[in-house]
GROMACS .gro file of C-alpha atoms in nm:
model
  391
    1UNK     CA    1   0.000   0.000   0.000
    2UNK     CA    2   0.279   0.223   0.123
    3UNK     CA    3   0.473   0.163  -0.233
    4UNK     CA    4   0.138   0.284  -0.434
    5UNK     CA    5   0.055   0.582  -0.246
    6UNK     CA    6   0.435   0.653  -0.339
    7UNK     CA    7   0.396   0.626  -0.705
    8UNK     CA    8   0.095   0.801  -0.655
    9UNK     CA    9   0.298   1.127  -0.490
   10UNK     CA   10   0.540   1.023  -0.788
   11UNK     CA   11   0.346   1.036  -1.038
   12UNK     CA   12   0.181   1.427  -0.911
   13UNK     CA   13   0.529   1.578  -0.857
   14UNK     CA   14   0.613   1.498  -1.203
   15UNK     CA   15   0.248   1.611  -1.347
   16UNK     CA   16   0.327   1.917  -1.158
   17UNK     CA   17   0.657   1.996  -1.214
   18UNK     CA   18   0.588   1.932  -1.604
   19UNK     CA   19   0.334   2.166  -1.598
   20UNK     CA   20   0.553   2.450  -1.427
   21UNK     CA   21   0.821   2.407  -1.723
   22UNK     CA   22   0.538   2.430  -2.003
   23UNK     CA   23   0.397   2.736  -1.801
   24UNK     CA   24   0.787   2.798  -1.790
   25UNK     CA   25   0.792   2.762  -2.196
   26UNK     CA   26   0.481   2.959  -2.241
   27UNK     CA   27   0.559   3.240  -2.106
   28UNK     CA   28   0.911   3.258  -2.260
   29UNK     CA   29   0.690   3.207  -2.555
   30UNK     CA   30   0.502   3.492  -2.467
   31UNK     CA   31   0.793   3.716  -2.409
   32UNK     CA   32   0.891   3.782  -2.737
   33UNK     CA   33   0.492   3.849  -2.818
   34UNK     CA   34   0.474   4.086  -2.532
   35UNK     CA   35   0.787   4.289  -2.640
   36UNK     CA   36   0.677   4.265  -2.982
   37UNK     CA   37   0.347   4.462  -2.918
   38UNK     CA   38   0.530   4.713  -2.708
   39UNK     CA   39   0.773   4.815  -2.955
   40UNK     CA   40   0.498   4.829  -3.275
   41UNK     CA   41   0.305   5.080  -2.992
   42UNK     CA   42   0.646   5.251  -2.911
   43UNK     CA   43   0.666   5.275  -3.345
   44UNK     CA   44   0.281   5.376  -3.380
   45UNK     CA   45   0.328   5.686  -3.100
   46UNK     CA   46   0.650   5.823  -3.286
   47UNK     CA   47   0.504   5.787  -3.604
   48UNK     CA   48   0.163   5.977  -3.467
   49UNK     CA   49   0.420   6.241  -3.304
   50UNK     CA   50   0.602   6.251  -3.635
   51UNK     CA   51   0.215   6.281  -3.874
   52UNK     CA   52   0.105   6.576  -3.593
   53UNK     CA   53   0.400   6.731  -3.537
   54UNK     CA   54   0.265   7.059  -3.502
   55UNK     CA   55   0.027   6.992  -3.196
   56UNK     CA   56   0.289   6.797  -3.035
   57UNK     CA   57   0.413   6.866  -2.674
   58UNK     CA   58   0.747   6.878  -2.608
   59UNK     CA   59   0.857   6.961  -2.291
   60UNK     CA   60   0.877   6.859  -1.953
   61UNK     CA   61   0.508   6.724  -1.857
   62UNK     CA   62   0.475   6.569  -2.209
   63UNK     CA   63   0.166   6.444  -2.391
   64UNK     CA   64  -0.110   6.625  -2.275
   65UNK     CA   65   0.053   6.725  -1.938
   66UNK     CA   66   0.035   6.403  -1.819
   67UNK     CA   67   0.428   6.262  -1.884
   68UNK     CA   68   0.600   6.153  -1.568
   69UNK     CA   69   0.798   6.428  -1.403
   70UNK     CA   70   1.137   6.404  -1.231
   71UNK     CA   71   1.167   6.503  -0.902
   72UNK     CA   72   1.295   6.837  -0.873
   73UNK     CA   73   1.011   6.866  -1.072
   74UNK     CA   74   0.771   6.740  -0.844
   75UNK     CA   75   0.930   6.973  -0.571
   76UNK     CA   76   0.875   7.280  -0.763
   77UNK     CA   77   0.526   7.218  -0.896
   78UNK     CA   78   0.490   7.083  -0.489
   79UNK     CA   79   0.572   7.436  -0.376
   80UNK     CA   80   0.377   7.637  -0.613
   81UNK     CA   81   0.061   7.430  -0.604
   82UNK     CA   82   0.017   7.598  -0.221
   83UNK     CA   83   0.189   7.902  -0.241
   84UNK     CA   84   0.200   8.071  -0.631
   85UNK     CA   85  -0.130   7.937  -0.749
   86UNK     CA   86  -0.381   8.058  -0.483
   87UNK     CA   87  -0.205   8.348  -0.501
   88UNK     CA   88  -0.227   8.404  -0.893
   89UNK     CA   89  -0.567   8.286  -0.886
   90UNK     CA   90  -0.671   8.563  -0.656
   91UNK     CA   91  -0.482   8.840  -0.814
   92UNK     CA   92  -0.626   8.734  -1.177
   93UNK     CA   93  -0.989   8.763  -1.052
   94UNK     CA   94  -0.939   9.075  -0.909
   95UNK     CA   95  -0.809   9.240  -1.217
   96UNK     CA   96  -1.043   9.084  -1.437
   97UNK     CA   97  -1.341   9.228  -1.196
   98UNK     CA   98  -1.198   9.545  -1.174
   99UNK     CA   99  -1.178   9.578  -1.512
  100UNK     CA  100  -1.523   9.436  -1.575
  101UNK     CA  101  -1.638   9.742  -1.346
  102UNK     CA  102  -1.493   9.963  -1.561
  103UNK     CA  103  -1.671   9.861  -1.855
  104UNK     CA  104  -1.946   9.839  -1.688
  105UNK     CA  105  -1.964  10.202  -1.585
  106UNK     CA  106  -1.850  10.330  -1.901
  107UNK     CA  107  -2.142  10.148  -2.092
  108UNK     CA  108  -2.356  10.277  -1.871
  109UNK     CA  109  -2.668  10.413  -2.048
  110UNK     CA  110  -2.519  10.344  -2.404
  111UNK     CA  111  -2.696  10.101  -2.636
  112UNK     CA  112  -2.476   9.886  -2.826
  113UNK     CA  113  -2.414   9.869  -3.194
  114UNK     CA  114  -2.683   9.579  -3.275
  115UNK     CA  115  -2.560   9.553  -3.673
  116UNK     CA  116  -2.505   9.227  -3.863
  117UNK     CA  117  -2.634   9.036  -3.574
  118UNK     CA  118  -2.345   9.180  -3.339
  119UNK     CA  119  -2.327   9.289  -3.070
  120UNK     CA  120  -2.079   9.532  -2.877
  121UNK     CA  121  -1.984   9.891  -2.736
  122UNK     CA  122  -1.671   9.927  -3.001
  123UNK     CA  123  -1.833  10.237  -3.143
  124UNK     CA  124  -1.831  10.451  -2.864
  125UNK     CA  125  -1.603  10.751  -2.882
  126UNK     CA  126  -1.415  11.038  -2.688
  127UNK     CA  127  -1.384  10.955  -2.297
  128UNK     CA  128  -1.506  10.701  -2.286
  129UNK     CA  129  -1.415  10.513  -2.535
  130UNK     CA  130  -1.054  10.620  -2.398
  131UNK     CA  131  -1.100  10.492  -2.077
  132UNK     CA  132  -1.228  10.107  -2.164
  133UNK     CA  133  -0.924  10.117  -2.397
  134UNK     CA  134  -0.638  10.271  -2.186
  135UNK     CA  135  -0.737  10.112  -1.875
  136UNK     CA  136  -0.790   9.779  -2.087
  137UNK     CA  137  -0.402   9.751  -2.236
  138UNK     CA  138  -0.266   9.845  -1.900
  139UNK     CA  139  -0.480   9.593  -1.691
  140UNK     CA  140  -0.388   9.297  -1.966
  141UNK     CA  141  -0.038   9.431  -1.935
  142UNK     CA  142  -0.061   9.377  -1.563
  143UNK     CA  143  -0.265   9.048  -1.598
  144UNK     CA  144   0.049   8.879  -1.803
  145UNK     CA  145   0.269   9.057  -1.551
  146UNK     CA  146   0.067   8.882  -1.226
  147UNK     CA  147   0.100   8.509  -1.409
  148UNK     CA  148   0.497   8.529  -1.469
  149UNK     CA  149   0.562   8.702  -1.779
  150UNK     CA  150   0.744   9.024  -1.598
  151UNK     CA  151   0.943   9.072  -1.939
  152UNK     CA  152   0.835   9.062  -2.307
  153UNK     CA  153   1.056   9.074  -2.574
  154UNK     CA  154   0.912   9.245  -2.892
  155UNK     CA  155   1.107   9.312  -3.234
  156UNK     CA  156   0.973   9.554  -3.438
  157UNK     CA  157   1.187   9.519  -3.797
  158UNK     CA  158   1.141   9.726  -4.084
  159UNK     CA  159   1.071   9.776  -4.406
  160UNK     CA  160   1.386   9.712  -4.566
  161UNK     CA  161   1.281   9.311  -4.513
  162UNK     CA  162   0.975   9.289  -4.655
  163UNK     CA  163   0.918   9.121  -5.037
  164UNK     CA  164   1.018   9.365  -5.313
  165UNK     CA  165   0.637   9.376  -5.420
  166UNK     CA  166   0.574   9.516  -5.053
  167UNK     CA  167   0.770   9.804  -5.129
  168UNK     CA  168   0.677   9.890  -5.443
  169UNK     CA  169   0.314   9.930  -5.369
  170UNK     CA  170   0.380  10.066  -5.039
  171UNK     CA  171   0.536  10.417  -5.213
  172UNK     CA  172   0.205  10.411  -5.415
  173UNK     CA  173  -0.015  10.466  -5.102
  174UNK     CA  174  -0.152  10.794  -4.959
  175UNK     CA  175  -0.052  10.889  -4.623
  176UNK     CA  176  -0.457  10.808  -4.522
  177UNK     CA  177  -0.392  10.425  -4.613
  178UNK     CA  178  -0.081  10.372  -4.494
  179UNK     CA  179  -0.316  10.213  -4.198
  180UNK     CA  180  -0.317   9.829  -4.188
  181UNK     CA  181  -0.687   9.678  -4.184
  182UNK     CA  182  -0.595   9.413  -3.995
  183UNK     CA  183  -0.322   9.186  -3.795
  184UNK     CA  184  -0.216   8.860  -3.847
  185UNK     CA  185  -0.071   8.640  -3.609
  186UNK     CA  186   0.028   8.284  -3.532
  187UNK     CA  187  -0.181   8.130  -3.300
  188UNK     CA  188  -0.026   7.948  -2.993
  189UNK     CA  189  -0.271   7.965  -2.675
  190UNK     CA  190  -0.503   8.215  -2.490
  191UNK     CA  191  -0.236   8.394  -2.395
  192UNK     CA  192  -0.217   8.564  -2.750
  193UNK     CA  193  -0.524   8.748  -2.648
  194UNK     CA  194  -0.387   8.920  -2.360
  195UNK     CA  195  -0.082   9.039  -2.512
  196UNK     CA  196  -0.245   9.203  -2.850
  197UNK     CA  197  -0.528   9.344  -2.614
  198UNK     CA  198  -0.187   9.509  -2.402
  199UNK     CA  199  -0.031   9.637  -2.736
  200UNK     CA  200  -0.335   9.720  -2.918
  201UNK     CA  201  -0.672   9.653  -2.763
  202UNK     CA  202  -0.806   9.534  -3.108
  203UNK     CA  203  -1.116   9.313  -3.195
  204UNK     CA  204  -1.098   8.919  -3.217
  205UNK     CA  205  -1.348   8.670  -3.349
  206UNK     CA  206  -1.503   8.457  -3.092
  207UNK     CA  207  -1.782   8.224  -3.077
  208UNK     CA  208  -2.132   8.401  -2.984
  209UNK     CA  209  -2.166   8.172  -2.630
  210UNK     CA  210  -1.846   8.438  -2.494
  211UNK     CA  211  -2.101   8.735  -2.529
  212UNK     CA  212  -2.292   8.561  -2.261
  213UNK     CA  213  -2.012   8.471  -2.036
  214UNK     CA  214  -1.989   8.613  -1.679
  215UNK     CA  215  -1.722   8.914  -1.656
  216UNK     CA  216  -1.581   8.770  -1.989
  217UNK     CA  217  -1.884   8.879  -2.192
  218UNK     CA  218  -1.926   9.252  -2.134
  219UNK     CA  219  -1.542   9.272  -2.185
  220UNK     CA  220  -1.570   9.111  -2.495
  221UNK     CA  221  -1.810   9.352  -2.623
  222UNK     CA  222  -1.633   9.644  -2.561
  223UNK     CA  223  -1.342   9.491  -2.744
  224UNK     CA  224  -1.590   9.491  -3.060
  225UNK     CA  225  -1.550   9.101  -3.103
  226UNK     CA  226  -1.700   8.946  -3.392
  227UNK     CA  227  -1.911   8.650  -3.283
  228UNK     CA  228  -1.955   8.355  -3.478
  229UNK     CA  229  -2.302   8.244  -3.541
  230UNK     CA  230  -2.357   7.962  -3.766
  231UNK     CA  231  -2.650   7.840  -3.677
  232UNK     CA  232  -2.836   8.200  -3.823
  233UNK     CA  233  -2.982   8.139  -4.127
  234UNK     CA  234  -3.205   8.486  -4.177
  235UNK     CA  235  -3.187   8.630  -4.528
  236UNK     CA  236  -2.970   8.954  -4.453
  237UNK     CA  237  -2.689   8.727  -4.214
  238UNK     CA  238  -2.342   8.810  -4.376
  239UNK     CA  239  -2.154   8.524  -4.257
  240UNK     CA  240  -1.876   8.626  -4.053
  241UNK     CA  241  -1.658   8.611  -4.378
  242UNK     CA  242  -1.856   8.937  -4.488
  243UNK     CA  243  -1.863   9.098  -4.125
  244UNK     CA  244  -1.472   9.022  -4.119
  245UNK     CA  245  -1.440   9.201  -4.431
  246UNK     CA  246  -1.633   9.487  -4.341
  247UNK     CA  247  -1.466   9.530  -4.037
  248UNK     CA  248  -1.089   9.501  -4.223
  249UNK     CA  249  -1.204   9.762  -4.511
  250UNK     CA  250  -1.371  10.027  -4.185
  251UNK     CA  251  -1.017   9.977  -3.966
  252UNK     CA  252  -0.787  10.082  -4.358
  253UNK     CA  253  -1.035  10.386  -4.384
  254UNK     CA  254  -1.152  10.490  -4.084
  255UNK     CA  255  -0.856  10.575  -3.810
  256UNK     CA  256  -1.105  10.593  -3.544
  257UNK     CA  257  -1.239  10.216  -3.603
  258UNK     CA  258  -1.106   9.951  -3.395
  259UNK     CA  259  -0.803   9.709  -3.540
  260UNK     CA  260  -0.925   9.361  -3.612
  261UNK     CA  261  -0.694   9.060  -3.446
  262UNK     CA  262  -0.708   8.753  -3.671
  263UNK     CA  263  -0.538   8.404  -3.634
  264UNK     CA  264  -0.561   8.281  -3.946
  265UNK     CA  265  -0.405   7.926  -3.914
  266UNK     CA  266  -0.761   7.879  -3.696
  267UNK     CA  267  -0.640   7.671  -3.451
  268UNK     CA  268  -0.321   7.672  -3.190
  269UNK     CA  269  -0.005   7.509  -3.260
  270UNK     CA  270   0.324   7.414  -3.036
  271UNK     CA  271   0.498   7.726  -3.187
  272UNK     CA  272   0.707   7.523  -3.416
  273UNK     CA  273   0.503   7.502  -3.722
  274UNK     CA  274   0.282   7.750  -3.921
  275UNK     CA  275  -0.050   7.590  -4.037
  276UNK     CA  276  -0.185   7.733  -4.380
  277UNK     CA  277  -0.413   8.057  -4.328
  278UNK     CA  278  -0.778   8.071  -4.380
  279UNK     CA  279  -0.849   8.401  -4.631
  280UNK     CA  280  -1.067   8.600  -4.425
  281UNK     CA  281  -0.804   8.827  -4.318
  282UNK     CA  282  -0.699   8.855  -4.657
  283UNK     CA  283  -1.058   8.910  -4.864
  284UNK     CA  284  -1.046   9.289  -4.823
  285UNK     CA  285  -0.710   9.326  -5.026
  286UNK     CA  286  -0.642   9.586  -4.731
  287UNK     CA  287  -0.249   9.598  -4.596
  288UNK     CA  288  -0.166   9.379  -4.290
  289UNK     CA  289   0.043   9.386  -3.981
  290UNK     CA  290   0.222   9.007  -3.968
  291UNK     CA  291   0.258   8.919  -3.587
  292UNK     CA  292   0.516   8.650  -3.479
  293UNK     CA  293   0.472   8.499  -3.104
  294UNK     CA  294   0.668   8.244  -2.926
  295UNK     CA  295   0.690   8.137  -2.580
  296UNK     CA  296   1.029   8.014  -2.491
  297UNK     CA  297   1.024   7.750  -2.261
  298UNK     CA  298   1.272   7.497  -1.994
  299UNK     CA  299   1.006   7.329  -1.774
  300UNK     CA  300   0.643   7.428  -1.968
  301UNK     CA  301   0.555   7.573  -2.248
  302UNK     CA  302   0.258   7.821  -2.215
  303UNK     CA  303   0.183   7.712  -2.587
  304UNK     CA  304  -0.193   7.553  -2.557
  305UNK     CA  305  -0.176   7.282  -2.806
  306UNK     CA  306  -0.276   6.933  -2.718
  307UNK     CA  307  -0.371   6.974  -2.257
  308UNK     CA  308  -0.657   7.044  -2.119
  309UNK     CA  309  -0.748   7.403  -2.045
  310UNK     CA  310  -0.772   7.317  -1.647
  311UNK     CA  311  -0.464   7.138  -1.638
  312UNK     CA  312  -0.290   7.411  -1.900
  313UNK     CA  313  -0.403   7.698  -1.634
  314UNK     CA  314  -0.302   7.533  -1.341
  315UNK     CA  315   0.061   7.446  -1.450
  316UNK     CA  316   0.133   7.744  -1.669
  317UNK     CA  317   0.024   7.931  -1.291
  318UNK     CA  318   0.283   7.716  -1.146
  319UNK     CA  319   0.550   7.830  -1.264
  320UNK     CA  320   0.756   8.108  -1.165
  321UNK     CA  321   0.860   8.271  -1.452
  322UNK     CA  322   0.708   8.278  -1.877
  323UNK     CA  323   0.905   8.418  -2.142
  324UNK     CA  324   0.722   8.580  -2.470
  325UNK     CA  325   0.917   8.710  -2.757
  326UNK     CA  326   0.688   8.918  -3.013
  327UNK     CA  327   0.801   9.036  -3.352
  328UNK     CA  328   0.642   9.265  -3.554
  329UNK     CA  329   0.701   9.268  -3.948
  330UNK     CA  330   0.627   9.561  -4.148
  331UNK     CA  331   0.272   9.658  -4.282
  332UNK     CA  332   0.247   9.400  -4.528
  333UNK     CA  333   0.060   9.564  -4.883
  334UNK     CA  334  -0.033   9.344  -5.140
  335UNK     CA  335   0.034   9.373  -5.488
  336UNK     CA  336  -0.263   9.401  -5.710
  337UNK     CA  337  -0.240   9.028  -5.832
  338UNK     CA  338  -0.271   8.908  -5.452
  339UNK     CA  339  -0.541   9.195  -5.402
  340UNK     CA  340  -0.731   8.992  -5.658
  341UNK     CA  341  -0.643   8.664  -5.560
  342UNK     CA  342  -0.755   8.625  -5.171
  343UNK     CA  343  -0.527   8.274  -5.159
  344UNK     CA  344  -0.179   8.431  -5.307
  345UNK     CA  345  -0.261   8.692  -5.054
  346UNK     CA  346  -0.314   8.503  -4.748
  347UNK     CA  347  -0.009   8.203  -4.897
  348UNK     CA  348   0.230   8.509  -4.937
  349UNK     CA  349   0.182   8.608  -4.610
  350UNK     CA  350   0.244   8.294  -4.409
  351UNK     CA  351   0.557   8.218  -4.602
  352UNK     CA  352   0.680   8.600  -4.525
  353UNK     CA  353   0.577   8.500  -4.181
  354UNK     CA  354   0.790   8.162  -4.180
  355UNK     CA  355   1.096   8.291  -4.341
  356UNK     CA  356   1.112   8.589  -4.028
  357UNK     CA  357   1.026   8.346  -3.766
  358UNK     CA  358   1.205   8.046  -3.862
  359UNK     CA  359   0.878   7.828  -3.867
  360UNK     CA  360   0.819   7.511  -4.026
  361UNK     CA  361   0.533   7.523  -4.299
  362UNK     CA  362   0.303   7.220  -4.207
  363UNK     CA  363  -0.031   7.128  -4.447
  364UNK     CA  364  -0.221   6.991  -4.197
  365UNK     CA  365  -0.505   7.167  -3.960
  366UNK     CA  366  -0.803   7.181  -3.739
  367UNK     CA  367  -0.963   6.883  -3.879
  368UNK     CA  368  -0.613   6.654  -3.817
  369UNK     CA  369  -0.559   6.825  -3.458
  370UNK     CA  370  -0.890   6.667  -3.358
  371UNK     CA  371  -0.796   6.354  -3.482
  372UNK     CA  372  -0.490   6.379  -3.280
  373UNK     CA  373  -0.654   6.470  -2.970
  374UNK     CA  374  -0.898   6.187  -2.975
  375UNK     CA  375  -0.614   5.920  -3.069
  376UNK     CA  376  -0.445   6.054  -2.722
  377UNK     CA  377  -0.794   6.025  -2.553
  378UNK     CA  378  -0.796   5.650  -2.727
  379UNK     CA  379  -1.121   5.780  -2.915
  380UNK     CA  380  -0.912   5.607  -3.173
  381UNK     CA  381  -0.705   5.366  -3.227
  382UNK     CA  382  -0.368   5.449  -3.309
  383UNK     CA  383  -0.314   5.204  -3.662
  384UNK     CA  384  -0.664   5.342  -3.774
  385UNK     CA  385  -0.526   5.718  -3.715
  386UNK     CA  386  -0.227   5.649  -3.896
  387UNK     CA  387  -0.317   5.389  -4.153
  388UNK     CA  388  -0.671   5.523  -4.252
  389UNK     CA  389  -0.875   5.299  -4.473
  390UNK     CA  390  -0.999   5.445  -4.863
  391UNK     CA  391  -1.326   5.484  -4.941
   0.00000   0.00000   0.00000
């Protein structure tokens, strides 16, 4: 009995140690599976890096602001998460409420300008109009100044490097339009707003749902903003193609309308790369004032490409110092060729633009930054992203 039960026990060690060495050989067989599949991911993230280069983030907090951060890091963003954001927070409010007082009591009993579906407080004049402006730049000034940009380097440059063309219309034109219509700029965050309302309070397009924003919407209105409204469909609506253009043609004629602000690549980018330009800026045939931003950048960069706008705020607040350079090209005036030819115009422009601020000309846009966004949500999945199937 004794010698059975033995080659019994027998008998299950062996079963059982067999079994460990084929688990053993499986999952040796598995290794080179597992690697594998890790390294075609590794491939498919640089290659969706390399396809949306322009929305990329590259610095320390990586992909959407969510990259593991060294230590000192940690420390620093520790230290500012109790002490320089409650503190920034505070000071923003109260500068964005005092100025929304301001507004508010130099609107007081004036009707805004209700054309083309718009409305705003852009046409008032004299004192008034004075005030909301003056007070306005300085405030933004301060604003950048309170969230770490105590410093901003601008460039004006002049004529001498603009195109040939450029110059040759430019001694054609009457002292009355030497003004530009409108300015163009590269678009790289939020930010952009607040330093072009500091340097020259002008108008932006923004979606109509600001106009009814808390603080934000009054402010917006005095600025003259151009809200987009796509869902209008009455008979006499424009477009905001046709307000744009109206506004560009009033600002060249009329000295005492406000500039119109335009980002024509429609979209932000990482700084690096200049996406092609949308032609509303360019429809009027009216001179332009070329813009060139960039935020240089060790830890984060303030550029607002591919992070959430919480998480964006909250780190670009925690950090103790942003750097902005500005440069400002010469009035830009077309020739009559690109006056007639809206695309030439707008194409001349951005490669002018490129050349002066050593950015990279990329052919993608809007529609491929939302495609990247939702392959780093995993909306998508990465080989459909960047193997897409024909129709």
């Amino acid at each position: 009995m004794g010698s059975e039960l033995n080659g019994i026990n027998s008998k299950q060690a062996k079963t059982s140690e067999s079994d460990l060495n084929d688990h053993d050989a499986s999952a040796k067989d598995d290794r080179p599976l597992l690697e594998s599949a890790a390294s075609s991911a590794a491939e498919d993230i640089q290659e969706l890096e390399k396809k949306f280069a322009a929305f990329v983030r590259n610095d320390v907090y990586g992909s959407m602001g969510c990259g593991k951060l060294p230590l000192k890091e940690k420390l620093l963003l520790g230290v500012a998460l109790v002490t320089l954001l409650p503190l920034r927070l505070v000071l923003v409010m109260a500068i964005l409420v005092v100025y929304y007082l301001i507004c508010r009591i130099f609107t007081l009993f004036s009707t805004p300008n209700l054309e083309d579906e718009q409305e705003d407080f852009a046409h008032l004049t004299g004192c008034r109009r004075a005030v909301i402006v003056q007070s306005g730049r300085f405030l933004s000034r301060l604003l950048l100044f309170t969230i770490g940009f105590y410093w901003i380097n601008e460039t004006h440059k002049d004529s001498a490097n603009t195109q040939e063309n450029s110059k040759i219309e430019s001694t054609k034109q009457s002292e009355d339009q030497e003004r530009p219509g409108a300015i163009v700029s590269n678009h790289l965050s939020y930010l952009d707003i607040l330093y072009h309302m500091s340097s020259s309070f002008p108008s932006f397009v923004a979606k109509r749902s600001v106009s009814k924003l808390p603080l934000i919407g009054l402010i917006g209105k005095c600025l003259g903003c151009v809200y987009v409204q796509r869902e209008s469909k009455s008979s006499d609506f424009k477009g905001v193609a046709g307000i744009v253009t109206d506004r560009v043609h009033n600002a060249h004629q009329n000295e005492l309308a406000p500039m119109i602000m335009l980002f024509p690549e429609g979209t932000t980018t990482n700084g690096d790369f200049l996406l092609p330009f949308k032609t509303g800026a360019f429809l009027a045939g009216a001179p332009v004032v070329p813009v060139i931003l960039r935020y240089p950048y060790q830890r984060f960069s303030p550029a607002w490409d591919s992070i959430s706008g919480v998480r964006h705020v909250i780190f670009l607040l925690c950090q103790f110092v942003n750097h902005l350079e500005v440069t400002w090209l010469p009035v830009y005036h077309p020739s009559q060729q690109e006056k007639d030819n809206p695309k030439l115009y707008a194409n001349n422009v951005r490669k002018l633009m490129a050349a002066e601020g050593g950015l990279i000309l990329s052919d993608i846009g809007l529609a491929e930054k939302r495609i990247y966004l939702a392959a780093l949500n995993g909306n998508n999945s990465l080989p459909s992203v960047l193997h897409p199937k024909n129709d």
